[in-house]
Every structure is written in C-alpha cells, then in structure tokens.
Short mmCIF file of C-alpha atoms and ligand atoms in Angstrom, two decimals:
data_model
loop_
_atom_site.label_atom_id
_atom_site.label_comp_id
_atom_site.label_asym_id
_atom_site.label_seq_id
_atom_site.Cartn_x
_atom_site.Cartn_y
_atom_site.Cartn_z
CA MET A 95 49.44 120.71 89.09
CA THR A 96 50.81 123.12 91.68
CA ASP A 97 54.51 123.48 92.19
CA LEU A 98 56.42 122.75 95.35
CA LYS A 99 58.49 125.78 96.24
CA ILE A 100 61.44 125.87 98.59
CA VAL A 101 60.63 128.31 101.41
CA SER A 102 63.67 127.75 103.61
CA VAL A 103 66.73 125.58 104.05
CA ALA A 104 68.30 124.30 107.29
CA ILE A 105 71.92 123.15 107.37
CA THR A 106 73.03 121.36 110.53
CA PRO A 107 76.67 120.42 110.95
CA VAL A 108 77.21 117.21 112.90
CA ALA A 109 80.23 115.26 114.15
CA LEU A 110 80.45 111.50 114.50
CA LYS A 111 83.08 109.51 116.34
CA ASP A 112 85.71 108.12 113.98
CA PRO A 113 88.32 105.43 114.71
CA PRO A 114 92.07 105.94 114.10
CA LEU A 115 92.06 104.65 110.51
CA LEU A 116 95.37 105.01 108.69
CA ASN A 117 95.81 106.21 105.12
CA SER A 118 98.42 107.83 102.90
CA SER A 119 97.78 111.27 104.42
CA GLY A 120 97.98 110.23 108.07
CA VAL A 121 95.24 109.15 110.40
CA HIS A 122 91.55 109.85 110.80
CA GLU A 123 90.81 112.28 113.62
CA PRO A 124 88.62 111.23 116.56
CA PHE A 125 85.62 112.93 114.92
CA ALA A 126 84.46 113.25 111.31
CA LEU A 127 82.26 116.10 110.11
CA ARG A 128 79.09 115.85 108.03
CA SER A 129 76.11 118.13 107.52
CA ILE A 130 72.40 117.50 107.26
CA VAL A 131 70.56 119.59 104.68
CA GLU A 132 66.79 120.07 104.97
CA VAL A 133 64.84 121.75 102.20
CA HIS A 134 61.46 123.00 103.49
CA THR A 135 58.68 123.53 100.95
CA ASP A 136 55.49 125.57 100.93
CA ALA A 137 53.48 122.32 101.08
CA GLY A 138 55.14 121.40 104.38
CA ILE A 139 57.13 118.60 102.74
CA VAL A 140 60.79 118.51 103.77
CA GLY A 141 63.51 116.95 101.59
CA ILE A 142 66.73 115.83 103.26
CA SER A 143 70.31 115.03 102.29
CA GLU A 144 73.78 114.60 103.79
CA ALA A 145 76.92 116.48 102.74
CA TYR A 146 80.46 117.13 103.96
CA GLY A 147 80.57 119.21 107.13
CA ASP A 148 83.88 121.09 106.97
CA ASP A 149 83.87 124.91 107.16
CA ALA A 150 84.48 125.42 103.45
CA THR A 151 81.57 123.17 102.49
CA LEU A 152 79.27 124.78 105.06
CA ALA A 153 80.08 128.24 103.67
CA LEU A 154 79.22 127.03 100.16
CA LEU A 155 75.99 125.40 101.29
CA HIS A 156 74.91 128.56 103.09
CA ARG A 157 75.55 130.69 100.00
CA ALA A 158 73.54 128.30 97.88
CA ALA A 159 70.77 127.98 100.48
CA THR A 160 69.83 131.64 100.21
CA ALA A 161 69.76 131.43 96.42
CA VAL A 162 67.54 128.36 96.09
CA VAL A 163 64.63 129.75 98.12
CA GLY A 164 61.68 130.17 95.76
CA THR A 165 62.74 127.32 93.41
CA ASP A 166 60.34 124.48 92.64
CA VAL A 167 61.86 121.19 93.84
CA PHE A 168 61.00 119.67 90.43
CA ASP A 169 62.87 122.39 88.56
CA LEU A 170 66.38 121.00 88.94
CA ASN A 171 67.70 123.03 86.00
CA GLU A 172 66.70 126.25 87.75
CA LEU A 173 68.14 124.89 91.01
CA SER A 174 71.41 124.21 89.23
CA ARG A 175 71.48 127.68 87.64
CA ARG A 176 70.91 129.35 90.99
CA VAL A 177 73.48 127.26 92.86
CA ALA A 178 76.10 127.88 90.16
CA GLU A 179 75.42 131.62 90.30
CA ALA A 180 75.56 131.70 94.09
CA VAL A 181 78.78 129.73 94.56
CA GLY A 182 80.31 130.48 91.16
CA GLY A 183 82.82 132.99 92.47
CA SER A 184 83.76 130.91 95.51
CA GLU A 185 87.23 129.64 95.89
CA ALA A 186 87.54 126.07 94.64
CA SER A 187 87.28 123.83 97.65
CA SER A 188 87.92 120.13 98.09
CA PRO A 189 86.75 118.57 101.35
CA THR A 190 89.71 116.20 101.28
CA GLU A 191 92.79 115.91 99.11
CA LEU A 192 92.07 112.17 98.91
CA ILE A 193 89.40 112.84 96.33
CA GLY A 194 91.56 114.66 93.83
CA ALA A 195 92.25 118.18 92.71
CA ALA A 196 89.91 121.01 93.58
CA SER A 197 88.30 122.86 90.69
CA HIS A 198 85.64 125.46 90.17
CA ASP A 199 83.31 122.93 88.51
CA LYS A 200 83.76 120.52 91.40
CA THR A 201 82.90 123.23 93.91
CA VAL A 202 79.65 123.98 92.10
CA ALA A 203 78.91 120.26 91.68
CA GLN A 204 79.48 119.60 95.37
CA ALA A 205 77.12 122.39 96.47
CA PHE A 206 74.46 121.47 93.91
CA ALA A 207 74.53 117.78 94.87
CA ALA A 208 73.41 118.47 98.43
CA PHE A 209 70.32 120.37 97.23
CA GLU A 210 69.52 118.11 94.29
CA VAL A 211 69.40 115.01 96.54
CA ALA A 212 67.15 116.82 99.04
CA CYS A 213 64.88 117.95 96.18
CA PHE A 214 64.60 114.37 94.89
CA ASP A 215 63.63 113.30 98.40
CA ALA A 216 60.94 116.02 98.46
CA GLN A 217 59.73 115.02 94.97
CA GLY A 218 59.37 111.44 96.14
CA LYS A 219 57.53 112.44 99.28
CA ALA A 220 55.18 114.64 97.23
CA THR A 221 54.39 111.95 94.66
CA GLY A 222 54.51 108.91 96.94
CA ARG A 223 57.33 107.42 94.84
CA ARG A 224 60.79 106.23 95.81
CA VAL A 225 63.79 108.20 94.57
CA VAL A 226 64.99 105.10 92.68
CA ASP A 227 61.74 105.21 90.69
CA LEU A 228 62.17 108.90 89.91
CA LEU A 229 65.67 108.07 88.66
CA GLY A 230 64.41 105.66 86.06
CA GLY A 231 63.41 102.64 88.11
CA ALA A 232 65.20 99.97 90.11
CA VAL A 233 67.39 97.61 88.07
CA ARG A 234 68.18 95.92 91.40
CA GLU A 235 66.43 96.01 94.77
CA ARG A 236 69.56 95.08 96.72
CA VAL A 237 72.81 96.99 96.38
CA ASP A 238 76.08 95.22 97.22
CA TYR A 239 78.75 96.91 99.29
CA SER A 240 82.33 95.82 99.92
CA ALA A 241 84.23 95.38 103.18
CA TYR A 242 86.40 98.48 103.53
CA LEU A 243 89.50 97.35 105.46
CA PHE A 244 91.90 99.80 107.07
CA TYR A 245 95.19 99.53 108.87
CA LYS A 246 94.49 101.12 112.21
CA TRP A 247 95.68 101.82 115.69
CA ALA A 248 93.79 100.35 118.63
CA GLU A 249 92.95 103.85 119.82
CA HIS A 250 93.62 107.55 119.39
CA PRO A 251 96.14 108.75 121.91
CA GLY A 252 94.28 110.93 124.42
CA ASP A 253 90.95 110.82 126.12
CA TYR A 254 88.77 109.41 123.34
CA ASP A 255 86.30 106.54 123.05
CA VAL A 256 87.91 103.27 122.04
CA ASP A 257 86.34 101.48 119.04
CA PRO A 258 85.64 97.74 119.17
CA TRP A 259 87.87 96.78 116.21
CA GLY A 260 91.31 96.77 117.82
CA GLU A 261 94.65 97.26 116.14
CA ALA A 262 95.44 96.14 112.56
CA LEU A 263 99.02 96.83 111.56
CA ASP A 264 100.03 93.71 109.62
CA PRO A 265 98.55 91.04 107.31
CA ASP A 266 97.24 89.00 110.25
CA GLY A 267 95.50 92.03 111.73
CA ILE A 268 93.92 92.81 108.34
CA VAL A 269 92.68 89.24 107.85
CA LYS A 270 91.23 89.26 111.37
CA GLN A 271 89.48 92.55 110.68
CA ALA A 272 88.15 91.19 107.37
CA ARG A 273 86.79 88.05 109.04
CA ARG A 274 84.97 90.08 111.60
CA MET A 275 83.56 92.49 109.02
CA VAL A 276 82.46 89.70 106.69
CA GLU A 277 80.87 87.74 109.56
CA ARG A 278 78.99 90.77 110.74
CA TYR A 279 77.84 92.28 107.43
CA GLY A 280 78.21 89.45 104.90
CA PHE A 281 80.28 91.46 102.42
CA GLY A 282 81.21 89.50 99.29
CA SER A 283 84.24 91.59 98.26
CA LEU A 284 87.10 93.26 100.08
CA LYS A 285 88.90 96.58 99.70
CA LEU A 286 92.14 97.33 101.51
CA LYS A 287 93.09 100.94 102.13
CA GLY A 288 96.80 100.88 101.40
CA GLY A 289 99.57 103.43 100.99
CA VAL A 290 100.32 103.12 104.70
CA PHE A 291 103.17 100.62 104.98
CA PRO A 292 105.95 99.71 102.54
CA PRO A 293 104.28 98.12 99.48
CA GLU A 294 105.85 94.69 100.11
CA GLU A 295 103.88 94.48 103.39
CA GLU A 296 100.69 95.50 101.65
CA ILE A 297 101.26 92.92 98.89
CA GLU A 298 101.52 90.33 101.67
CA ALA A 299 98.27 91.58 103.18
CA VAL A 300 96.48 91.24 99.82
CA LYS A 301 97.85 87.72 99.38
CA ALA A 302 96.78 86.82 102.91
CA LEU A 303 93.26 88.06 102.17
CA ARG A 304 93.17 86.08 98.92
CA GLN A 305 94.16 82.98 100.82
CA ALA A 306 91.73 83.53 103.69
CA PHE A 307 88.80 84.36 101.37
CA PRO A 308 89.26 82.26 98.21
CA GLY A 309 87.27 83.48 95.24
CA ARG A 310 86.31 86.77 96.85
CA PRO A 311 87.26 89.88 94.80
CA VAL A 312 89.95 92.02 96.49
CA ARG A 313 90.98 95.62 95.71
CA ILE A 314 93.75 97.78 97.13
CA ASP A 315 93.79 101.59 97.18
CA PRO A 316 97.03 103.35 98.28
CA ASN A 317 95.62 106.81 97.43
CA ALA A 318 98.41 107.66 95.00
CA ASN A 319 101.17 106.99 97.49
CA TRP A 320 103.34 104.97 95.08
CA THR A 321 105.62 106.24 92.34
CA VAL A 322 105.11 104.89 88.83
CA GLU A 323 108.09 102.56 89.37
CA THR A 324 106.70 101.22 92.65
CA SER A 325 103.27 100.81 91.05
CA HIS A 326 104.81 98.71 88.24
CA ARG A 327 106.43 96.51 90.88
CA VAL A 328 103.27 96.07 92.94
CA ALA A 329 101.11 95.50 89.87
CA ALA A 330 103.49 92.79 88.66
CA ALA A 331 103.39 91.11 92.08
CA LEU A 332 99.59 91.21 92.15
CA GLU A 333 98.80 90.27 88.52
CA GLY A 334 95.66 88.14 88.55
CA GLU A 335 95.04 88.78 92.25
CA LEU A 336 92.98 91.97 92.16
CA GLU A 337 89.52 92.96 91.02
CA TYR A 338 91.08 96.38 90.41
CA LEU A 339 94.01 98.48 91.53
CA GLU A 340 92.76 101.85 92.76
CA ASP A 341 94.83 105.04 92.42
CA PRO A 342 98.31 103.55 92.72
CA THR A 343 100.03 106.75 91.58
CA PRO A 344 99.19 110.45 91.19
CA GLY A 345 97.80 112.05 88.05
CA ILE A 346 96.36 110.86 84.74
CA PRO A 347 99.71 110.59 82.87
CA GLY A 348 101.24 108.58 85.76
CA MET A 349 98.22 106.26 85.90
CA ALA A 350 98.48 105.79 82.12
CA GLU A 351 102.11 104.72 82.46
CA VAL A 352 101.15 102.17 85.10
CA ALA A 353 98.17 100.96 83.03
CA ALA A 354 100.39 100.40 80.00
CA LYS A 355 102.38 97.68 81.77
CA THR A 356 99.73 95.72 83.65
CA SER A 357 96.68 93.67 82.83
CA LEU A 358 95.10 94.75 86.14
CA PRO A 359 92.28 97.26 85.65
CA LEU A 360 93.17 100.60 87.24
CA ALA A 361 90.40 102.46 89.07
CA THR A 362 90.22 105.99 90.39
CA ASN A 363 88.48 108.45 92.66
CA MET A 364 91.48 110.78 92.56
CA CYS A 365 92.62 111.51 89.00
CA VAL A 366 89.15 111.56 87.40
CA THR A 367 86.76 113.31 89.77
CA SER A 368 84.96 115.65 87.37
CA PHE A 369 83.74 115.60 83.78
CA ALA A 370 86.61 117.86 82.68
CA GLU A 371 89.11 115.12 83.51
CA ILE A 372 87.46 112.40 81.43
CA PRO A 373 88.78 113.29 77.94
CA GLU A 374 92.49 113.14 78.86
CA SER A 375 91.97 109.98 80.87
CA VAL A 376 90.23 108.27 77.95
CA ARG A 377 92.81 109.54 75.45
CA LEU A 378 95.69 108.15 77.50
CA GLY A 379 93.91 104.98 78.60
CA ALA A 380 94.68 105.84 82.23
CA VAL A 381 91.81 104.04 83.99
CA ARG A 382 89.33 101.26 83.33
CA VAL A 383 87.03 101.93 86.30
CA ILE A 384 85.76 105.25 87.68
CA LEU A 385 84.49 105.44 91.24
CA SER A 386 81.45 107.70 91.17
CA ASP A 387 80.28 109.67 94.19
CA HIS A 388 77.15 111.78 94.00
CA HIS A 389 78.50 114.10 96.73
CA PHE A 390 81.15 115.58 94.45
CA TRP A 391 80.16 114.56 90.91
CA GLY A 392 77.08 116.78 91.20
CA GLY A 393 74.25 114.61 92.50
CA PHE A 394 72.10 111.84 91.10
CA ARG A 395 71.59 113.04 87.54
CA ALA A 396 75.29 113.86 87.17
CA THR A 397 76.07 110.33 88.36
CA GLN A 398 73.78 109.01 85.64
CA ASN A 399 75.59 111.20 83.09
CA LEU A 400 78.87 109.76 84.31
CA ALA A 401 77.40 106.28 83.96
CA ALA A 402 76.48 107.04 80.33
CA LEU A 403 80.04 108.18 79.60
CA CYS A 404 81.40 105.04 81.22
CA ARG A 405 79.18 102.96 78.93
CA THR A 406 80.26 104.98 75.92
CA PHE A 407 83.97 104.52 76.62
CA ASP A 408 83.64 100.97 77.91
CA LEU A 409 84.73 101.90 81.43
CA GLY A 410 83.55 100.18 84.60
CA LEU A 411 81.68 102.14 87.27
CA SER A 412 82.07 101.69 91.00
CA MET A 413 81.33 103.98 93.96
CA HIS A 414 83.59 105.84 96.38
CA SER A 415 82.84 106.75 99.99
CA ASN A 416 84.12 108.94 102.77
CA THR A 417 83.14 108.63 106.42
CA HIS A 418 79.36 109.09 106.32
CA LEU A 419 76.05 108.54 108.09
CA GLY A 420 72.98 106.53 107.10
CA LEU A 421 71.45 109.34 105.08
CA SER A 422 74.31 109.20 102.57
CA LEU A 423 74.08 105.40 102.58
CA ALA A 424 70.40 105.68 101.63
CA ALA A 425 71.21 108.12 98.81
CA MET A 426 74.03 105.87 97.51
CA THR A 427 71.71 102.88 97.57
CA HIS A 428 69.00 104.64 95.52
CA ILE A 429 71.33 105.91 92.81
CA ALA A 430 73.18 102.58 92.59
CA ALA A 431 69.89 100.69 92.32
CA ALA A 432 68.87 102.91 89.39
CA THR A 433 72.17 102.65 87.48
CA PRO A 434 72.45 99.48 85.37
CA ASN A 435 76.22 99.61 84.81
CA LEU A 436 77.10 100.32 88.45
CA THR A 437 78.02 96.68 88.81
CA TYR A 438 80.87 96.70 91.33
CA ALA A 439 80.15 96.43 95.05
CA LEU A 440 80.16 99.98 96.46
CA ASP A 441 82.57 101.34 99.05
CA THR A 442 81.11 102.30 102.40
CA HIS A 443 82.62 103.46 105.68
CA THR A 444 79.49 102.33 107.58
CA PRO A 445 81.20 99.57 109.64
CA TRP A 446 83.57 102.22 111.08
CA LYS A 447 80.74 104.26 112.50
CA SER A 448 79.66 103.71 116.07
CA GLU A 449 76.48 101.61 115.99
CA THR A 450 74.85 104.02 118.39
CA GLU A 451 75.47 107.09 116.22
CA ASP A 452 73.29 107.94 113.25
CA VAL A 453 70.77 110.58 112.28
CA LEU A 454 68.02 108.27 111.06
CA VAL A 455 64.97 106.94 112.84
CA GLY A 456 65.73 103.32 113.66
CA GLY A 457 69.48 104.00 113.64
CA GLY A 458 70.18 103.59 109.93
CA LEU A 459 69.96 100.96 107.20
CA THR A 460 71.16 97.43 107.71
CA PHE A 461 73.25 95.05 105.60
CA THR A 462 72.12 91.53 104.75
CA ASP A 463 74.64 89.35 102.92
CA GLY A 464 76.67 92.49 102.24
CA ALA A 465 73.79 94.34 100.59
CA VAL A 466 71.38 97.13 101.49
CA THR A 467 67.79 96.79 100.28
CA VAL A 468 66.41 99.93 98.69
CA PRO A 469 64.15 101.54 101.32
CA SER A 470 60.51 101.16 100.34
CA GLY A 471 59.06 104.46 101.60
CA PRO A 472 58.58 107.56 99.44
CA GLY A 473 61.60 109.71 98.60
CA LEU A 474 64.81 108.33 100.09
CA GLY A 475 62.59 106.27 102.41
CA VAL A 476 64.35 107.38 105.58
CA GLU A 477 63.50 109.88 108.29
CA LEU A 478 65.59 112.12 110.49
CA ASP A 479 65.69 111.34 114.20
CA ARG A 480 65.61 114.89 115.57
CA ASP A 481 67.11 113.96 118.94
CA ALA A 482 69.96 112.13 117.25
CA VAL A 483 70.66 115.10 114.96
CA ALA A 484 70.69 117.38 118.02
CA ARG A 485 73.12 115.06 119.84
CA LEU A 486 75.53 114.89 116.91
CA HIS A 487 75.25 118.63 116.43
CA GLU A 488 76.18 119.13 120.08
CA GLN A 489 79.15 116.85 119.48
CA TYR A 490 80.09 119.03 116.49
CA LEU A 491 80.01 122.13 118.69
CA THR A 492 82.30 120.60 121.30
CA CYS A 493 84.68 118.46 119.21
CA GLY A 494 86.84 121.39 118.11
CA ILE A 495 87.36 120.07 114.56
CA ARG A 496 86.26 122.27 111.67
CA ARG A 497 88.01 120.66 108.70
CA ARG A 498 89.41 117.21 108.10
CA ASP A 499 93.14 117.10 108.82
CA ASP A 500 94.58 113.58 108.75
CA VAL A 501 98.09 115.00 108.28
CA GLY A 502 97.83 117.22 111.35
CA TRP A 503 96.56 114.42 113.57
CA MET A 504 99.41 112.16 112.53
CA GLN A 505 101.86 114.96 113.33
CA ARG A 506 100.73 114.93 116.96
CA VAL A 507 102.06 111.41 117.17
CA ARG A 508 104.90 111.67 114.66
CA PRO A 509 106.09 115.29 114.53
CA GLU A 510 108.31 114.61 111.49
CA TRP A 511 105.27 113.48 109.42
CA THR A 512 104.57 115.50 106.25
CA GLY A 513 101.91 113.42 104.50
CA LYS A 514 103.78 114.15 101.25
CA ARG A 515 102.96 111.76 98.40
CA PRO A 516 104.11 109.54 96.76
CA ARG A 517 106.02 108.25 99.77
CA PHE A 518 106.95 104.81 98.39
O1 GKR B 251 88.59 107.41 104.70
O2 GKR B 251 90.75 107.49 104.79
C1 GKR B 251 89.70 107.37 104.18
C2 GKR B 251 89.75 107.18 102.69
O3 GKR B 251 91.08 107.16 102.26
C3 GKR B 251 88.98 108.27 101.97
O4 GKR B 251 89.36 109.54 102.44
C4 GKR B 251 89.14 108.21 100.49
O5 GKR B 251 88.61 109.36 99.90
O6 GKR B 251 87.82 106.18 100.63
C5 GKR B 251 88.42 107.08 99.82
C6 GKR B 251 89.13 106.47 98.65
O7 GKR B 251 88.66 105.48 98.14
O8 GKR B 251 90.13 107.01 98.20
MG1 MG B 252 90.01 105.51 96.48
#
C-alpha cells in the first residue's frame, strides 16, 4: 500500500458575524475569527479542518504547516512529533481566557489538533470510510446538542448587522430565547451562559427555564465569575435543579471547596483543560464532569484518551464549544458519535451564526430534534464551498479584528469595565 504524503498546507483565516452575546469577560465582538486548514496530499486528496483564527493561533499553524510537509496522513505519531518540534518553543497561547490557563502542552495540542483532524478527513477520503469509523465505529448515529442560551443586547452599538434574536437581559428574555431555539432546533436540554448579572437574577432565570420546560435538563455556566462563597449560595439555591453546574469559581482548589458542599455535579472547561490538570482535580474531587473539546485537548485521539480517563475516574464527559462554523460541528459530531461515554448533549454556538454564513457546500449541517446525524460521506463527510470561504476570508480582511477581545468591546460601551473575575 502506498502512503499518502502531505505536499502542502493552506490556512485561510475567516471571520463570521457574531451577535452581542454577554459573558463574564464582556461581550462578543461583531465578528468572530476561525481558520480553515487544508492538507493537500500527493494523491490529490485534500483533508480539511477548522481551528481558531486569532493571530497567535495562525502563527502556530503556519509554523506547524511547514514542518508537516512530507508526513504520511496515516502517520499521526510522526505528525505529532513534527508539530511538537515546530511549535515547541512558541510562547504558550490560549485563544480565549474562557477556556482556562495557557500552557506549553496546550499550545502544542491546539496546533496538532488542527492537522490531526484534517489528516483523519484525508484518511477517510482515501479509504472511502467515515471518520467515525476510523475512530472505532459509531456508537450512535445521531449526536444530541443543547440549546446554548446567552444574555444579549439587541445589537452592537455602531454600524453592524442586527441579528434576529433580539434582546435578552432578564428571565423572561431568556425563556423567550429558549422557546425560540427549542422550536427551531428541537434541543432537549438547555445551557445558560451566566456570570453576567448578579447571581440572584441568574438563579431566577434558571428557575424560570425549569418552569417553562419541565423535565428538560438545565445547566448554568458563569465562567468562574463567582467567589467560593457566592458559589455555595447559588448551589444551595439550585440544589436538584441542575444537570450540572459549570465552572462556578476559578481554579481546582476553589472548585473542590464548592464541590464539597453541594450534591450538584460540577463541570469544567476552565480548570481542567489539559491532561496535566487531571491528577490534582481527581485528588481534590473538584469536578464530576469534564467538557472535552478536540480543538484544544489535542484532536480526536486525545479526546478518546480523555474519555478513557473519565471512565477510569468515574467522571462524566460533555463537550465545550466556542463560536464556530459547520466544519467544526462536523468534527464534533464524528468524535462524539465514536465516544461511548460522551453521553451529555454537546454545547454548540451554531444557532448564533448567521444562517447565510458557513464554509460548507449546502450551508452546513442541520439539527433534527436537537441532534445532528453523522454525515454519511467519506472522511468528515462535508465539503468546502470555495466561494463561501473566499467571502468569509474577505470579511476577515476587512473586519479589523485579529484576536478575540470581549473585554475591550465591553469597554467601548462601559469604559469602567475591567472584566476582572470573580466579580460576584
Ligand atoms: O462564547 O462567550 C462564549 C462562551 O463563554 C465561550 O467563550 C466559552 O469558552 O462556551 C464556553 C464555555 O462553556 O465556557
Ligand atoms: Mg464553560
């Protein structure tokens, strides 16, 4: 059997319109950055993936891109060795502080993930098999996602497109948003992005959701914007109401203190975001659910390693998202379908994306009853729409944003804003 060598790599930064979603740092900017990675092989097969699109990530991807040329797309160990060598000395970078501390290992994992996913896509296209099959086979053909609710303004101040969702600044607004999202996509569970308003208001919003959607699991995630004391208070008020409480407070020791006084499972995509953080977390009993994310855990195989550790330590496994396009959604769907203990509905920012913006032929994957069916074609089963990529690249060139800065955008509106956490 001949190998399938990488002959070149193309990295295209793109920008998509993003609504004014509020979080503990501030507010989403009018555009979010992603990048499209294409791995060209000597057989003419091209593997694709989606990664963050900020300057620091692009620099990493470019360093790795030069190093991976000549690697066989099936030789993921060699790919990993080369990426680690190429980006090893790079400054630790984290595309957003909302996914935890930066570290050298995370920097390497983040760069490797983009190439590993593209190589899996190429492997699938070469063998006529779906990525989910290469990852061990589908344990489910439909992957459930949850409704990701955000407090939000009606629009960004300035001359920007207005999204169709309107304002949501109180429990009523959140329930209205949830109804609309559930009606449109059929989601069976709900996640509220908290850490925006005083916790008492967010407790009310959770209770309003529980009342409006009886029996539907609800989560809240204030992105570590509560002190340990505040977290105790909120956890006590929401005992029995939540599927899990995500990142109430910063750091593993703080999370362990909160965990010690509540029966609610604590979940994280902030204090455990790399393998190095697992031992302390397990030792202190800080979390009961880890939100995986192949973009920064190091790709598909690393996600499966994480899944094995979760099984070993009797931890639940869920999945985190950042603003993304359909290519990431496809990748998330394949890895989730191949991971038996990924049993929670996954996060996705898809509903916040403009329906007319994606990089995939056909405009992206669709949700039925809150789930995405694993695409049936070889590899990731999706194809790039070249014109759409070009349009979003043009938007990247003109949007003026080069790294995510939710704090800075909030400061335009509220100059006294610091984004310092925990605020409550
Ligand atoms: O999009 O504002 C957002 C989220 O807060 C995101 O940045 C987080 O990384 O969704 C993420 C989370 O679960 O923490
Ligand atoms: Mg989170």
